[in-house]
Tab-separated table of C-alpha atoms and ligand atoms in Angstrom:
chain	number	residue	atom	x	y	z
A	1	MET	CA	36.579	170.334	-143.750
A	2	PRO	CA	40.253	171.047	-143.868
A	3	MET	CA	42.195	170.880	-147.161
A	4	GLU	CA	43.523	167.395	-147.564
A	5	HIS	CA	45.982	167.414	-150.290
A	6	CYS	CA	47.986	164.522	-149.032
A	7	LEU	CA	45.191	161.872	-149.267
A	8	SER	CA	45.741	158.993	-151.557
A	9	PRO	CA	43.243	158.557	-154.321
A	10	GLU	CA	41.530	155.775	-152.257
A	11	ASP	CA	41.291	158.079	-149.219
A	12	VAL	CA	39.871	160.825	-151.373
A	13	VAL	CA	37.126	158.533	-152.565
A	14	GLU	CA	36.424	157.432	-149.005
A	15	VAL	CA	36.090	161.065	-147.889
A	16	ILE	CA	33.437	161.585	-150.541
A	17	ALA	CA	31.751	158.214	-149.896
A	18	GLU	CA	31.342	159.283	-146.271
A	19	ALA	CA	29.873	162.600	-147.255
A	20	PHE	CA	27.338	160.806	-149.395
A	21	ALA	CA	26.389	158.442	-146.612
A	22	SER	CA	25.956	161.110	-143.998
A	23	ASP	CA	25.049	164.427	-145.531
A	24	GLY	CA	23.657	162.742	-148.651
A	25	ALA	CA	20.832	161.131	-146.611
A	26	GLN	CA	19.268	164.434	-146.341
A	27	GLU	CA	16.192	165.535	-148.203
A	28	TYR	CA	17.088	167.305	-151.381
A	29	LEU	CA	15.432	170.823	-151.377
A	30	GLY	CA	11.923	169.648	-151.196
A	31	GLU	CA	12.408	166.974	-154.078
A	32	PRO	CA	11.092	163.344	-153.540
A	33	VAL	CA	14.708	161.997	-153.264
A	34	THR	CA	17.625	162.310	-150.978
A	35	GLN	CA	20.626	164.384	-151.946
A	36	ALA	CA	22.596	161.169	-152.494
A	37	ALA	CA	19.924	159.329	-154.675
A	38	HIS	CA	19.632	162.541	-156.755
A	39	MET	CA	23.331	162.671	-157.519
A	40	LEU	CA	23.687	158.980	-158.107
A	41	GLN	CA	20.754	159.166	-160.538
A	42	ALA	CA	22.356	162.113	-162.286
A	43	ALA	CA	25.610	160.039	-162.776
A	44	ALA	CA	23.699	156.943	-163.876
A	45	LEU	CA	22.032	159.097	-166.422
A	46	ALA	CA	25.442	160.324	-167.665
A	47	GLU	CA	26.619	156.730	-167.772
A	48	GLN	CA	23.808	155.639	-169.840
A	49	GLU	CA	24.278	158.391	-172.371
A	50	GLY	CA	27.919	157.219	-172.708
A	51	ALA	CA	29.467	160.320	-171.225
A	52	GLY	CA	33.224	160.293	-170.473
A	53	ALA	CA	34.544	159.570	-166.922
A	54	ALA	CA	35.243	163.129	-165.984
A	55	LEU	CA	31.556	164.236	-166.951
A	56	ILE	CA	30.083	161.184	-165.064
A	57	ALA	CA	32.082	162.328	-162.006
A	58	ALA	CA	30.829	165.829	-162.548
A	59	ALA	CA	27.163	164.652	-162.658
A	60	LEU	CA	27.838	162.426	-159.497
A	61	LEU	CA	29.407	165.324	-157.615
A	62	HIS	CA	27.638	168.494	-158.820
A	63	ASP	CA	25.592	169.180	-155.560
A	64	VAL	CA	28.344	168.259	-153.028
A	65	GLY	CA	28.383	172.090	-152.221
A	66	HIS	CA	24.830	171.386	-150.656
A	67	PHE	CA	26.375	168.947	-148.256
A	68	ALA	CA	26.432	170.710	-144.746
A	69	GLU	CA	29.860	169.284	-143.859
A	70	ILE	CA	31.299	170.846	-146.921
A	71	ALA	CA	29.444	174.088	-147.280
A	72	HIS	CA	29.652	175.344	-143.611
A	73	ARG	CA	27.074	178.067	-144.755
A	74	GLY	CA	24.261	177.120	-142.510
A	75	ASP	CA	24.603	180.614	-140.703
A	76	LEU	CA	23.490	182.558	-143.865
A	77	PRO	CA	19.953	184.039	-143.588
A	78	PRO	CA	17.123	182.028	-145.021
A	79	GLY	CA	16.564	182.816	-148.720
A	80	THR	CA	20.235	183.656	-149.361
A	81	ASP	CA	21.796	181.876	-152.328
A	82	LYS	CA	24.485	179.760	-150.728
A	83	LYS	CA	26.278	179.285	-154.003
A	84	HIS	CA	26.679	175.692	-153.660
A	85	GLN	CA	28.153	175.443	-157.282
A	86	GLU	CA	31.132	177.591	-156.212
A	87	THR	CA	31.518	175.873	-152.806
A	88	GLY	CA	31.340	172.414	-154.324
A	89	ALA	CA	33.772	173.215	-157.299
A	90	SER	CA	36.277	174.796	-154.869
A	91	TRP	CA	36.265	171.669	-152.473
A	92	LEU	CA	36.468	169.342	-155.504
A	93	ALA	CA	39.461	171.321	-156.877
A	94	GLN	CA	41.741	169.890	-154.172
A	95	TRP	CA	41.651	166.621	-155.982
A	96	PHE	CA	40.031	166.937	-159.441
A	97	GLY	CA	40.947	168.971	-162.482
A	98	PRO	CA	38.704	171.440	-164.263
A	99	GLU	CA	37.041	168.862	-166.590
A	100	VAL	CA	35.301	167.740	-163.400
A	101	THR	CA	35.160	170.941	-161.303
A	102	GLU	CA	34.074	173.482	-164.089
A	103	PRO	CA	30.904	171.736	-165.152
A	104	VAL	CA	30.009	171.665	-161.350
A	105	ARG	CA	30.736	175.368	-160.968
A	106	LEU	CA	28.623	176.293	-164.120
A	107	HIS	CA	25.715	173.939	-163.520
A	108	VAL	CA	23.599	176.734	-162.046
A	109	ALA	CA	24.625	179.136	-164.822
A	110	ALA	CA	23.615	176.487	-167.256
A	111	LYS	CA	20.058	176.525	-165.814
A	112	ARG	CA	19.888	180.236	-166.071
A	113	TYR	CA	21.244	180.044	-169.859
A	114	LEU	CA	18.752	177.213	-170.653
A	115	CYS	CA	15.793	179.364	-169.267
A	116	ALA	CA	16.964	182.090	-171.573
A	117	THR	CA	17.510	180.190	-174.805
A	118	GLU	CA	15.098	177.219	-174.735
A	119	PRO	CA	11.479	178.457	-174.376
A	120	GLU	CA	10.217	175.029	-173.113
A	121	TYR	CA	13.012	174.439	-170.753
A	122	ALA	CA	11.520	176.288	-167.794
A	123	GLY	CA	8.517	174.254	-168.042
A	124	ILE	CA	10.426	171.096	-167.099
A	125	LEU	CA	11.996	172.480	-163.967
A	126	SER	CA	10.730	171.027	-160.646
A	127	PRO	CA	9.042	173.576	-158.317
A	128	GLY	CA	12.104	173.635	-156.206
A	129	SER	CA	14.403	174.344	-158.975
A	130	VAL	CA	12.064	177.262	-160.125
A	131	HIS	CA	12.230	178.611	-156.614
A	132	SER	CA	16.120	178.510	-156.365
A	133	LEU	CA	16.376	179.970	-159.835
A	134	ASN	CA	15.092	183.298	-158.559
A	135	ARG	CA	17.617	183.325	-155.630
A	136	GLN	CA	20.291	182.452	-158.310
A	137	GLY	CA	19.734	185.422	-160.384
A	138	GLY	CA	16.823	184.116	-162.577
A	139	THR	CA	16.959	183.806	-166.263
A	140	MET	CA	20.002	184.957	-168.052
A	141	GLU	CA	20.055	188.419	-169.378
A	142	PRO	CA	21.002	188.776	-173.088
A	143	SER	CA	24.157	190.409	-172.143
A	144	GLU	CA	25.213	187.464	-170.023
A	145	LEU	CA	24.867	184.681	-172.733
A	146	VAL	CA	27.973	185.451	-174.615
A	147	GLY	CA	29.946	185.212	-171.629
A	148	PHE	CA	28.610	181.740	-170.626
A	149	GLU	CA	28.921	180.562	-174.241
A	150	ALA	CA	32.673	181.615	-174.043
A	151	GLU	CA	33.359	179.214	-171.213
A	152	PRO	CA	35.255	176.154	-172.448
A	153	HIS	CA	33.167	173.887	-170.144
A	154	ALA	CA	29.679	175.361	-171.005
A	155	PRO	CA	28.553	172.446	-173.130
A	156	ALA	CA	29.574	170.016	-170.323
A	157	ALA	CA	27.835	172.034	-167.868
A	158	ILE	CA	24.715	172.042	-169.943
A	159	ARG	CA	24.872	168.200	-170.034
A	160	VAL	CA	25.140	167.910	-166.346
A	161	ARG	CA	22.224	170.333	-165.977
A	162	ARG	CA	19.957	168.168	-168.042
A	163	TRP	CA	20.910	164.969	-166.148
A	164	ASP	CA	20.434	167.029	-162.830
A	165	ASP	CA	16.928	168.091	-163.908
A	166	ALA	CA	15.983	164.499	-164.882
A	167	ALA	CA	17.403	162.941	-161.566
A	168	LYS	CA	14.593	163.629	-159.232
A	169	GLU	CA	12.570	160.342	-159.824
A	170	PRO	CA	11.764	158.653	-156.502
A	171	ASP	CA	11.495	155.158	-158.144
A	172	ALA	CA	14.404	155.220	-160.467
A	173	PRO	CA	16.917	152.547	-159.861
A	174	VAL	CA	19.962	153.924	-158.270
A	175	PRO	CA	23.400	152.498	-158.575
A	176	PRO	CA	25.365	152.306	-155.236
A	177	PHE	CA	28.105	154.729	-154.585
A	178	ASP	CA	30.620	151.769	-154.991
A	179	HIS	CA	29.782	151.563	-158.518
A	180	PHE	CA	31.582	154.726	-159.119
A	181	ARG	CA	34.431	154.384	-156.918
A	182	PRO	CA	37.000	153.065	-159.562
A	183	LEU	CA	36.031	155.986	-161.950
A	184	LEU	CA	36.524	158.555	-159.270
A	185	ARG	CA	39.829	157.014	-158.045
A	186	ASN	CA	41.260	157.198	-161.581
A	187	LEU	CA	40.269	160.882	-161.800
A	188	VAL	CA	42.103	162.004	-158.695
A	189	ARG	CA	45.160	163.976	-159.663
A	190	SER	CA	48.390	164.034	-158.011
A	191	PRO	CA	49.526	167.489	-156.749
A	192	ALA	CA	51.621	169.405	-159.218
A	193	PRO	CA	55.239	170.008	-158.059
A	194	GLY	CA	55.262	172.980	-155.713
A	195	GLU	CA	51.574	172.542	-154.756
A	196	PRO	CA	50.895	171.730	-151.124
A	197	GLY	CA	51.130	167.936	-150.673
A	198	ALA	CA	53.631	167.560	-153.552
A	199	GLY	CA	56.600	165.373	-152.983
B	201	FE2	FE1	21.242	168.799	-158.553
């Protein structure tokens, strides 16, 4: 998808809504929910916990890097880590600030971190999530922990991660995408002077 800096906030939200409606209807990596239902559930959990708007948006958008239209990585060999967290964060950075994009970028690192620091955490992961963990580098090495903890958005990424892990319930009520439109619209930033699309 081309960089689309000039879109209005309403247009940005529409681009995302269309991706949820098309790519989001796909199965979510062997889980009993679609990709869109999974992400909407994660956002609903964030909202129920009283998270701020940026964090609710991060929960909602954390897996956009899995959407085929955004990822363009279907040509990688099977078993390759497609780094959906990086793809998604970069795509979202066209329109959203780091308080949204950084928890997205770090949500896989947060899984690797929690596996290393909470003995019971690995036990709650779904089989699909355990499978992808191995591709993603496995449990963090002790030498990596300090680097993750130094990330300003690490605590936010851990919160997104916990909602991500809990958002795989086939029977959970899922709010429609439209429920989150106003929240997303308010988070779309204007291009800074000098950035493409400014002025
Ligand atoms: Fe997820």
